Amino acid sequence: MNPQPALAAVPAEHVDPPAAEPRPAEPQPTDTRPADPRDASSGPSATARRVLGLPDVEETSAARTAARRTLERVGGPVGLAVAVAPTIAFVAADAAAGLGTAFVALAVTAVVASGVRLARREPPGAAIAGLVVAAVCATVAALAGEARAFFLPTMVLPVVFVLAYVVSLTSGRPLTGFMVNRLAGGPRDWPRHAALRRVYTVTSLVGLAMAAANLVVRVVFYLADEPGVLAGIQVAATSLFAVHFAVTLVVARRVATAPLTAPAPRAARPAPR
């Protein structure tokens, strides 16, 4: 009789079971919810912003918020309207009824403007300054006997700004740095930071060009005896100054809050043999 194979003599419990076949991985549940259109990182608009190099929606909103707050610091639309109202009233009254009526309109409007400033809880110094400026301009116009002389005192302001911009740029400390750096959250030693100094240099050059153009057109239309145009220039210059200030603050804040990049490590020199 032939002997049974050795495997048959081994008890069943000692026989290794056959290796189990690997089970296919179960598919993970996928999120089938539609993409949120408010997600700035997805969608065609986000792709277009990345291709064009435009900031994200969040950054744009932050910039708009900063610009709005900056305009509020200089008075906002109401503050700008209050600032230019006495000038407009003076020129309009002079054109309609002469210089005497213009002085009365100026006085009434200046007092009302100061009351509005106080009602808006602006610093009392702003209300007092508005009255002082109106009184000085009216005095000069009364002494000269002509309406255009009303704009002589305010013509000194662009001269001061031109000189201040030139001196600050020459000394390597641009004027806009002194104006907005603290509000932008920049460091105290901002002249040593290349990115911030570049921002303040460019914005100071823009401010210098604006102040120089403001001075030139004021002189031209003063010599032409156009008080109405001078009033328009004064209104436009006040608004442009506020916009320039807001844009400078927004850009400086972005640069000041951006993470600093570490300088690239220097390559090690080979040891001398």
PDB file of C-alpha atoms in Angstrom:
ATOM      1  CA  MET A   1       0.000   0.000   0.000  1.00  0.00           C
ATOM      2  CA  ASN A   2       1.385   3.333  -0.944  1.00  0.00           C
ATOM      3  CA  PRO A   3       1.941   5.688   1.969  1.00  0.00           C
ATOM      4  CA  GLN A   4      -0.238   8.815   2.155  1.00  0.00           C
ATOM      5  CA  PRO A   5       1.445  12.102   1.369  1.00  0.00           C
ATOM      6  CA  ALA A   6       2.927  13.868   4.369  1.00  0.00           C
ATOM      7  CA  LEU A   7       0.465  16.677   3.979  1.00  0.00           C
ATOM      8  CA  ALA A   8      -2.401  14.333   4.599  1.00  0.00           C
ATOM      9  CA  ALA A   9      -0.976  13.298   7.955  1.00  0.00           C
ATOM     10  CA  VAL A  10      -0.906  16.854   9.213  1.00  0.00           C
ATOM     11  CA  PRO A  11      -3.996  17.849  11.163  1.00  0.00           C
ATOM     12  CA  ALA A  12      -6.293  20.379   9.591  1.00  0.00           C
ATOM     13  CA  GLU A  13      -5.722  22.953  12.284  1.00  0.00           C
ATOM     14  CA  HIS A  14      -2.001  23.079  11.393  1.00  0.00           C
ATOM     15  CA  VAL A  15      -2.574  23.815   7.754  1.00  0.00           C
ATOM     16  CA  ASP A  16      -2.075  27.486   6.866  1.00  0.00           C
ATOM     17  CA  PRO A  17      -5.186  28.950   5.301  1.00  0.00           C
ATOM     18  CA  PRO A  18      -4.826  30.346   1.834  1.00  0.00           C
ATOM     19  CA  ALA A  19      -3.780  33.978   1.685  1.00  0.00           C
ATOM     20  CA  ALA A  20      -6.715  36.272   1.399  1.00  0.00           C
ATOM     21  CA  GLU A  21      -6.899  38.274  -1.775  1.00  0.00           C
ATOM     22  CA  PRO A  22      -6.480  42.049  -1.256  1.00  0.00           C
ATOM     23  CA  ARG A  23      -9.800  43.797  -1.218  1.00  0.00           C
ATOM     24  CA  PRO A  24     -10.147  46.801  -3.500  1.00  0.00           C
ATOM     25  CA  ALA A  25     -10.064  50.118  -1.648  1.00  0.00           C
ATOM     26  CA  GLU A  26     -13.470  51.531  -1.084  1.00  0.00           C
ATOM     27  CA  PRO A  27     -14.022  54.815  -2.863  1.00  0.00           C
ATOM     28  CA  GLN A  28     -13.894  57.749  -0.491  1.00  0.00           C
ATOM     29  CA  PRO A  29     -16.990  59.919  -0.412  1.00  0.00           C
ATOM     30  CA  THR A  30     -16.532  63.036  -2.424  1.00  0.00           C
ATOM     31  CA  ASP A  31     -18.003  66.416  -1.665  1.00  0.00           C
ATOM     32  CA  THR A  32     -20.661  66.902  -4.296  1.00  0.00           C
ATOM     33  CA  ARG A  33     -21.720  70.296  -2.991  1.00  0.00           C
ATOM     34  CA  PRO A  34     -21.442  73.105  -5.535  1.00  0.00           C
ATOM     35  CA  ALA A  35     -18.527  75.449  -5.061  1.00  0.00           C
ATOM     36  CA  ASP A  36     -19.301  78.520  -3.052  1.00  0.00           C
ATOM     37  CA  PRO A  37     -19.243  81.494  -5.433  1.00  0.00           C
ATOM     38  CA  ARG A  38     -17.856  83.568  -2.575  1.00  0.00           C
ATOM     39  CA  ASP A  39     -14.713  81.419  -2.481  1.00  0.00           C
ATOM     40  CA  ALA A  40     -11.975  83.706  -3.792  1.00  0.00           C
ATOM     41  CA  SER A  41      -9.648  80.765  -4.628  1.00  0.00           C
ATOM     42  CA  SER A  42     -11.967  79.088  -7.176  1.00  0.00           C
ATOM     43  CA  GLY A  43     -13.979  80.099 -10.167  1.00  0.00           C
ATOM     44  CA  PRO A  44     -13.256  81.938 -13.394  1.00  0.00           C
ATOM     45  CA  SER A  45     -12.996  85.304 -11.675  1.00  0.00           C
ATOM     46  CA  ALA A  46     -10.202  84.044  -9.401  1.00  0.00           C
ATOM     47  CA  THR A  47      -8.410  82.558 -12.417  1.00  0.00           C
ATOM     48  CA  ALA A  48      -8.695  85.829 -14.289  1.00  0.00           C
ATOM     49  CA  ARG A  49      -7.322  87.729 -11.261  1.00  0.00           C
ATOM     50  CA  ARG A  50      -4.345  85.387 -11.057  1.00  0.00           C
ATOM     51  CA  VAL A  51      -3.621  85.685 -14.790  1.00  0.00           C
ATOM     52  CA  LEU A  52      -3.871  89.480 -14.694  1.00  0.00           C
ATOM     53  CA  GLY A  53      -1.961  89.742 -11.430  1.00  0.00           C
ATOM     54  CA  LEU A  54      -4.835  91.427  -9.609  1.00  0.00           C
ATOM     55  CA  PRO A  55      -5.301  91.147  -5.827  1.00  0.00           C
ATOM     56  CA  ASP A  56      -7.820  88.744  -4.341  1.00  0.00           C
ATOM     57  CA  VAL A  57     -11.263  89.841  -3.257  1.00  0.00           C
ATOM     58  CA  GLU A  58     -10.240  89.897   0.396  1.00  0.00           C
ATOM     59  CA  GLU A  59      -7.254  92.114  -0.325  1.00  0.00           C
ATOM     60  CA  THR A  60      -9.366  94.464  -2.422  1.00  0.00           C
ATOM     61  CA  SER A  61     -11.952  94.720   0.328  1.00  0.00           C
ATOM     62  CA  ALA A  62      -9.247  95.466   2.880  1.00  0.00           C
ATOM     63  CA  ALA A  63      -7.804  98.141   0.614  1.00  0.00           C
ATOM     64  CA  ARG A  64     -11.215  99.729   0.154  1.00  0.00           C
ATOM     65  CA  THR A  65     -11.798  99.660   3.891  1.00  0.00           C
ATOM     66  CA  ALA A  66      -8.452 101.305   4.548  1.00  0.00           C
ATOM     67  CA  ALA A  67      -9.132 103.949   1.903  1.00  0.00           C
ATOM     68  CA  ARG A  68     -12.567 104.643   3.362  1.00  0.00           C
ATOM     69  CA  ARG A  69     -11.165 105.011   6.852  1.00  0.00           C
ATOM     70  CA  THR A  70      -8.437 107.290   5.542  1.00  0.00           C
ATOM     71  CA  LEU A  71     -10.952 109.546   3.816  1.00  0.00           C
ATOM     72  CA  GLU A  72     -12.882 109.611   7.068  1.00  0.00           C
ATOM     73  CA  ARG A  73      -9.742 110.820   8.833  1.00  0.00           C
ATOM     74  CA  VAL A  74      -9.615 113.842   6.557  1.00  0.00           C
ATOM     75  CA  GLY A  75     -13.343 114.420   6.983  1.00  0.00           C
ATOM     76  CA  GLY A  76     -14.885 112.230   4.297  1.00  0.00           C
ATOM     77  CA  PRO A  77     -17.215 113.669   1.644  1.00  0.00           C
ATOM     78  CA  VAL A  78     -19.054 115.773   4.224  1.00  0.00           C
ATOM     79  CA  GLY A  79     -15.803 117.111   5.641  1.00  0.00           C
ATOM     80  CA  LEU A  80     -14.517 118.024   2.193  1.00  0.00           C
ATOM     81  CA  ALA A  81     -17.804 119.762   1.361  1.00  0.00           C
ATOM     82  CA  VAL A  82     -17.668 121.704   4.616  1.00  0.00           C
ATOM     83  CA  ALA A  83     -14.072 122.736   3.932  1.00  0.00           C
ATOM     84  CA  VAL A  84     -14.796 124.211   0.486  1.00  0.00           C
ATOM     85  CA  ALA A  85     -18.267 125.652   1.221  1.00  0.00           C
ATOM     86  CA  PRO A  86     -17.037 129.096   2.434  1.00  0.00           C
ATOM     87  CA  THR A  87     -14.896 129.535  -0.675  1.00  0.00           C
ATOM     88  CA  ILE A  88     -17.743 128.615  -3.023  1.00  0.00           C
ATOM     89  CA  ALA A  89     -20.146 130.899  -1.162  1.00  0.00           C
ATOM     90  CA  PHE A  90     -17.700 133.807  -1.368  1.00  0.00           C
ATOM     91  CA  VAL A  91     -17.097 133.457  -5.112  1.00  0.00           C
ATOM     92  CA  ALA A  92     -20.773 132.902  -5.933  1.00  0.00           C
ATOM     93  CA  ALA A  93     -21.897 135.915  -3.880  1.00  0.00           C
ATOM     94  CA  ASP A  94     -19.193 138.104  -5.401  1.00  0.00           C
ATOM     95  CA  ALA A  95     -20.257 137.157  -8.926  1.00  0.00           C
ATOM     96  CA  ALA A  96     -23.919 137.767  -8.086  1.00  0.00           C
ATOM     97  CA  ALA A  97     -23.901 140.883  -5.887  1.00  0.00           C
ATOM     98  CA  GLY A  98     -20.383 142.178  -5.403  1.00  0.00           C
ATOM     99  CA  LEU A  99     -17.604 142.027  -2.846  1.00  0.00           C
ATOM    100  CA  GLY A 100     -19.590 143.319   0.121  1.00  0.00           C
ATOM    101  CA  THR A 101     -22.216 140.602  -0.189  1.00  0.00           C
ATOM    102  CA  ALA A 102     -19.438 138.067  -0.655  1.00  0.00           C
ATOM    103  CA  PHE A 103     -18.002 138.932   2.772  1.00  0.00           C
ATOM    104  CA  VAL A 104     -21.382 138.404   4.408  1.00  0.00           C
ATOM    105  CA  ALA A 105     -21.889 135.061   2.633  1.00  0.00           C
ATOM    106  CA  LEU A 106     -18.390 134.001   3.636  1.00  0.00           C
ATOM    107  CA  ALA A 107     -18.942 134.855   7.300  1.00  0.00           C
ATOM    108  CA  VAL A 108     -22.276 133.026   7.498  1.00  0.00           C
ATOM    109  CA  THR A 109     -20.981 129.942   5.678  1.00  0.00           C
ATOM    110  CA  ALA A 110     -17.798 129.783   7.753  1.00  0.00           C
ATOM    111  CA  VAL A 111     -19.770 129.878  11.003  1.00  0.00           C
ATOM    112  CA  VAL A 112     -22.173 127.195   9.760  1.00  0.00           C
ATOM    113  CA  ALA A 113     -19.237 125.055   8.602  1.00  0.00           C
ATOM    114  CA  SER A 114     -17.618 125.301  12.023  1.00  0.00           C
ATOM    115  CA  GLY A 115     -20.911 124.290  13.630  1.00  0.00           C
ATOM    116  CA  VAL A 116     -21.144 121.262  11.363  1.00  0.00           C
ATOM    117  CA  ARG A 117     -17.600 120.241  12.295  1.00  0.00           C
ATOM    118  CA  LEU A 118     -18.414 120.469  15.984  1.00  0.00           C
ATOM    119  CA  ALA A 119     -21.678 118.566  15.483  1.00  0.00           C
ATOM    120  CA  ARG A 120     -19.734 115.787  13.754  1.00  0.00           C
ATOM    121  CA  ARG A 121     -17.447 115.682  16.807  1.00  0.00           C
ATOM    122  CA  GLU A 122     -14.384 116.708  14.859  1.00  0.00           C
ATOM    123  CA  PRO A 123     -11.527 118.224  16.873  1.00  0.00           C
ATOM    124  CA  PRO A 124     -12.349 121.804  17.927  1.00  0.00           C
ATOM    125  CA  GLY A 125      -9.060 122.889  16.416  1.00  0.00           C
ATOM    126  CA  ALA A 126     -10.386 122.080  12.943  1.00  0.00           C
ATOM    127  CA  ALA A 127     -13.416 124.310  13.456  1.00  0.00           C
ATOM    128  CA  ILE A 128     -11.264 127.149  14.796  1.00  0.00           C
ATOM    129  CA  ALA A 129      -8.767 126.742  11.965  1.00  0.00           C
ATOM    130  CA  GLY A 130     -11.561 127.040   9.403  1.00  0.00           C
ATOM    131  CA  LEU A 131     -12.720 130.297  10.942  1.00  0.00           C
ATOM    132  CA  VAL A 132      -9.171 131.673  11.087  1.00  0.00           C
ATOM    133  CA  VAL A 133      -8.439 130.812   7.446  1.00  0.00           C
ATOM    134  CA  ALA A 134     -11.702 132.408   6.311  1.00  0.00           C
ATOM    135  CA  ALA A 135     -10.962 135.551   8.350  1.00  0.00           C
ATOM    136  CA  VAL A 136      -7.408 135.873   6.981  1.00  0.00           C
ATOM    137  CA  CYS A 137      -8.536 135.410   3.375  1.00  0.00           C
ATOM    138  CA  ALA A 138     -11.360 137.903   3.805  1.00  0.00           C
ATOM    139  CA  THR A 139      -8.991 140.446   5.350  1.00  0.00           C
ATOM    140  CA  VAL A 140      -6.545 140.192   2.456  1.00  0.00           C
ATOM    141  CA  ALA A 141      -9.375 140.520  -0.074  1.00  0.00           C
ATOM    142  CA  ALA A 142     -10.774 143.556   1.779  1.00  0.00           C
ATOM    143  CA  LEU A 143      -7.365 145.254   1.874  1.00  0.00           C
ATOM    144  CA  ALA A 144      -6.762 144.566  -1.813  1.00  0.00           C
ATOM    145  CA  GLY A 145     -10.320 145.483  -2.795  1.00  0.00           C
ATOM    146  CA  GLU A 146     -10.682 142.554  -5.197  1.00  0.00           C
ATOM    147  CA  ALA A 147     -12.049 139.042  -4.962  1.00  0.00           C
ATOM    148  CA  ARG A 148      -9.028 137.260  -6.392  1.00  0.00           C
ATOM    149  CA  ALA A 149      -6.906 138.395  -3.428  1.00  0.00           C
ATOM    150  CA  PHE A 150      -9.014 136.038  -1.333  1.00  0.00           C
ATOM    151  CA  PHE A 151      -6.861 133.198  -2.711  1.00  0.00           C
ATOM    152  CA  LEU A 152      -3.472 134.757  -1.955  1.00  0.00           C
ATOM    153  CA  PRO A 153      -3.106 133.250   1.563  1.00  0.00           C
ATOM    154  CA  THR A 154      -4.028 129.740   0.403  1.00  0.00           C
ATOM    155  CA  MET A 155      -1.535 130.073  -2.455  1.00  0.00           C
ATOM    156  CA  VAL A 156       1.225 129.828   0.149  1.00  0.00           C
ATOM    157  CA  LEU A 157       0.267 126.211   0.914  1.00  0.00           C
ATOM    158  CA  PRO A 158       1.462 124.632  -2.366  1.00  0.00           C
ATOM    159  CA  VAL A 159       4.689 126.637  -2.063  1.00  0.00           C
ATOM    160  CA  VAL A 160       5.280 125.127   1.376  1.00  0.00           C
ATOM    161  CA  PHE A 161       4.547 121.637   0.092  1.00  0.00           C
ATOM    162  CA  VAL A 162       6.877 121.997  -2.888  1.00  0.00           C
ATOM    163  CA  LEU A 163       9.743 123.081  -0.627  1.00  0.00           C
ATOM    164  CA  ALA A 164       8.961 120.334   1.914  1.00  0.00           C
ATOM    165  CA  TYR A 165       8.884 117.628  -0.762  1.00  0.00           C
ATOM    166  CA  VAL A 166      12.145 118.783  -2.306  1.00  0.00           C
ATOM    167  CA  VAL A 167      13.976 118.974   1.018  1.00  0.00           C
ATOM    168  CA  SER A 168      12.663 115.603   2.208  1.00  0.00           C
ATOM    169  CA  LEU A 169      13.537 113.821  -1.035  1.00  0.00           C
ATOM    170  CA  THR A 170      17.000 115.355  -1.060  1.00  0.00           C
ATOM    171  CA  SER A 171      17.645 114.204   2.519  1.00  0.00           C
ATOM    172  CA  GLY A 172      16.476 110.653   1.781  1.00  0.00           C
ATOM    173  CA  ARG A 173      13.437 110.887   4.088  1.00  0.00           C
ATOM    174  CA  PRO A 174      10.398 111.360   1.795  1.00  0.00           C
ATOM    175  CA  LEU A 175       7.655 113.556   3.184  1.00  0.00           C
ATOM    176  CA  THR A 176       4.858 111.001   2.808  1.00  0.00           C
ATOM    177  CA  GLY A 177       6.753 108.739   5.189  1.00  0.00           C
ATOM    178  CA  PHE A 178       6.337 111.289   7.959  1.00  0.00           C
ATOM    179  CA  MET A 179       2.689 111.791   6.987  1.00  0.00           C
ATOM    180  CA  VAL A 180       1.373 108.208   6.883  1.00  0.00           C
ATOM    181  CA  ASN A 181       3.956 105.772   8.265  1.00  0.00           C
ATOM    182  CA  ARG A 182       2.545 105.749  11.773  1.00  0.00           C
ATOM    183  CA  LEU A 183      -1.010 105.254  10.508  1.00  0.00           C
ATOM    184  CA  ALA A 184       0.202 102.481   8.189  1.00  0.00           C
ATOM    185  CA  GLY A 185       1.803 100.596  11.081  1.00  0.00           C
ATOM    186  CA  GLY A 186       5.287 100.875   9.640  1.00  0.00           C
ATOM    187  CA  PRO A 187       8.440 100.650  11.747  1.00  0.00           C
ATOM    188  CA  ARG A 188      10.039 103.723  13.212  1.00  0.00           C
ATOM    189  CA  ASP A 189      13.201 103.181  11.201  1.00  0.00           C
ATOM    190  CA  TRP A 190      11.266 103.114   7.917  1.00  0.00           C
ATOM    191  CA  PRO A 191      14.052 104.911   5.971  1.00  0.00           C
ATOM    192  CA  ARG A 192      16.150 101.763   6.430  1.00  0.00           C
ATOM    193  CA  HIS A 193      13.488  99.518   4.866  1.00  0.00           C
ATOM    194  CA  ALA A 194      13.956  99.517   1.112  1.00  0.00           C
ATOM    195  CA  ALA A 195      10.357  98.583   0.214  1.00  0.00           C
ATOM    196  CA  LEU A 196       8.760 101.246   2.418  1.00  0.00           C
ATOM    197  CA  ARG A 197      11.284 103.877   1.396  1.00  0.00           C
ATOM    198  CA  ARG A 198      10.515 103.107  -2.240  1.00  0.00           C
ATOM    199  CA  VAL A 199       6.775 103.558  -1.632  1.00  0.00           C
ATOM    200  CA  TYR A 200       7.296 106.852   0.157  1.00  0.00           C
ATOM    201  CA  THR A 201       9.727 108.077  -2.487  1.00  0.00           C
ATOM    202  CA  VAL A 202       7.334 107.391  -5.352  1.00  0.00           C
ATOM    203  CA  THR A 203       4.334 108.889  -3.546  1.00  0.00           C
ATOM    204  CA  SER A 204       6.391 111.932  -2.557  1.00  0.00           C
ATOM    205  CA  LEU A 205       7.381 112.461  -6.179  1.00  0.00           C
ATOM    206  CA  VAL A 206       3.698 112.275  -7.122  1.00  0.00           C
ATOM    207  CA  GLY A 207       2.867 114.730  -4.339  1.00  0.00           C
ATOM    208  CA  LEU A 208       5.613 117.072  -5.519  1.00  0.00           C
ATOM    209  CA  ALA A 209       4.220 117.032  -9.061  1.00  0.00           C
ATOM    210  CA  MET A 210       0.709 117.696  -7.748  1.00  0.00           C
ATOM    211  CA  ALA A 211       1.853 120.590  -5.551  1.00  0.00           C
ATOM    212  CA  ALA A 212       3.905 122.140  -8.356  1.00  0.00           C
ATOM    213  CA  ALA A 213       1.005 121.875 -10.815  1.00  0.00           C
ATOM    214  CA  ASN A 214      -1.337 123.315  -8.202  1.00  0.00           C
ATOM    215  CA  LEU A 215       0.959 126.294  -7.707  1.00  0.00           C
ATOM    216  CA  VAL A 216       1.411 126.942 -11.431  1.00  0.00           C
ATOM    217  CA  VAL A 217      -2.292 126.918 -12.308  1.00  0.00           C
ATOM    218  CA  ARG A 218      -3.105 129.101  -9.296  1.00  0.00           C
ATOM    219  CA  VAL A 219      -0.580 131.719 -10.401  1.00  0.00           C
ATOM    220  CA  VAL A 220      -1.806 131.601 -14.007  1.00  0.00           C
ATOM    221  CA  PHE A 221      -5.462 132.130 -13.141  1.00  0.00           C
ATOM    222  CA  TYR A 222      -4.682 134.641 -10.429  1.00  0.00           C
ATOM    223  CA  LEU A 223      -2.917 136.807 -12.994  1.00  0.00           C
ATOM    224  CA  ALA A 224      -5.890 136.269 -15.325  1.00  0.00           C
ATOM    225  CA  ASP A 225      -8.229 137.501 -12.531  1.00  0.00           C
ATOM    226  CA  GLU A 226     -10.457 134.412 -12.558  1.00  0.00           C
ATOM    227  CA  PRO A 227     -11.706 133.919  -8.982  1.00  0.00           C
ATOM    228  CA  GLY A 228     -14.251 131.323 -10.105  1.00  0.00           C
ATOM    229  CA  VAL A 229     -11.532 129.159 -11.627  1.00  0.00           C
ATOM    230  CA  LEU A 230      -9.380 129.670  -8.541  1.00  0.00           C
ATOM    231  CA  ALA A 231     -12.244 128.393  -6.395  1.00  0.00           C
ATOM    232  CA  GLY A 232     -12.554 125.308  -8.603  1.00  0.00           C
ATOM    233  CA  ILE A 233      -8.819 124.704  -8.361  1.00  0.00           C
ATOM    234  CA  GLN A 234      -8.983 124.948  -4.596  1.00  0.00           C
ATOM    235  CA  VAL A 235     -11.829 122.426  -4.429  1.00  0.00           C
ATOM    236  CA  ALA A 236     -10.050 120.020  -6.794  1.00  0.00           C
ATOM    237  CA  ALA A 237      -6.740 120.366  -4.946  1.00  0.00           C
ATOM    238  CA  THR A 238      -8.394 119.545  -1.604  1.00  0.00           C
ATOM    239  CA  SER A 239     -10.043 116.443  -3.047  1.00  0.00           C
ATOM    240  CA  LEU A 240      -6.905 115.252  -4.834  1.00  0.00           C
ATOM    241  CA  PHE A 241      -4.856 115.686  -1.677  1.00  0.00           C
ATOM    242  CA  ALA A 242      -7.317 113.461   0.225  1.00  0.00           C
ATOM    243  CA  VAL A 243      -7.187 110.789  -2.503  1.00  0.00           C
ATOM    244  CA  HIS A 244      -3.387 110.912  -2.633  1.00  0.00           C
ATOM    245  CA  PHE A 245      -3.220 110.555   1.141  1.00  0.00           C
ATOM    246  CA  ALA A 246      -5.611 107.576   1.090  1.00  0.00           C
ATOM    247  CA  VAL A 247      -3.779 105.751  -1.707  1.00  0.00           C
ATOM    248  CA  THR A 248      -0.422 106.309  -0.014  1.00  0.00           C
ATOM    249  CA  LEU A 249      -1.739 104.903   3.253  1.00  0.00           C
ATOM    250  CA  VAL A 250      -3.240 101.806   1.587  1.00  0.00           C
ATOM    251  CA  VAL A 251      -0.050 100.961  -0.312  1.00  0.00           C
ATOM    252  CA  ALA A 252       2.190 101.647   2.682  1.00  0.00           C
ATOM    253  CA  ARG A 253       0.017  99.470   4.926  1.00  0.00           C
ATOM    254  CA  ARG A 254       0.250  96.563   2.496  1.00  0.00           C
ATOM    255  CA  VAL A 255       4.030  96.831   2.355  1.00  0.00           C
ATOM    256  CA  ALA A 256       4.399  97.327   6.107  1.00  0.00           C
ATOM    257  CA  THR A 257       2.267  94.263   6.949  1.00  0.00           C
ATOM    258  CA  ALA A 258       3.752  91.996   4.268  1.00  0.00           C
ATOM    259  CA  PRO A 259       5.942  89.158   5.620  1.00  0.00           C
ATOM    260  CA  LEU A 260       9.622  89.898   5.365  1.00  0.00           C
ATOM    261  CA  THR A 261      11.568  87.531   3.095  1.00  0.00           C
ATOM    262  CA  ALA A 262      14.781  86.180   4.534  1.00  0.00           C
ATOM    263  CA  PRO A 263      17.877  87.001   2.490  1.00  0.00           C
ATOM    264  CA  ALA A 264      19.292  84.162   0.429  1.00  0.00           C
ATOM    265  CA  PRO A 265      22.201  82.383   2.178  1.00  0.00           C
ATOM    266  CA  ARG A 266      25.620  83.051   0.770  1.00  0.00           C
ATOM    267  CA  ALA A 267      27.392  80.215  -0.954  1.00  0.00           C
ATOM    268  CA  ALA A 268      30.184  78.731   1.166  1.00  0.00           C
ATOM    269  CA  ARG A 269      33.645  79.481  -0.114  1.00  0.00           C
ATOM    270  CA  PRO A 270      35.849  76.453  -0.817  1.00  0.00           C
ATOM    271  CA  ALA A 271      38.476  75.848   1.841  1.00  0.00           C
ATOM    272  CA  PRO A 272      41.970  76.782   0.692  1.00  0.00           C
ATOM    273  CA  ARG A 273      44.206  73.801  -0.024  1.00  0.00           C
TER     274      ARG A 273
END
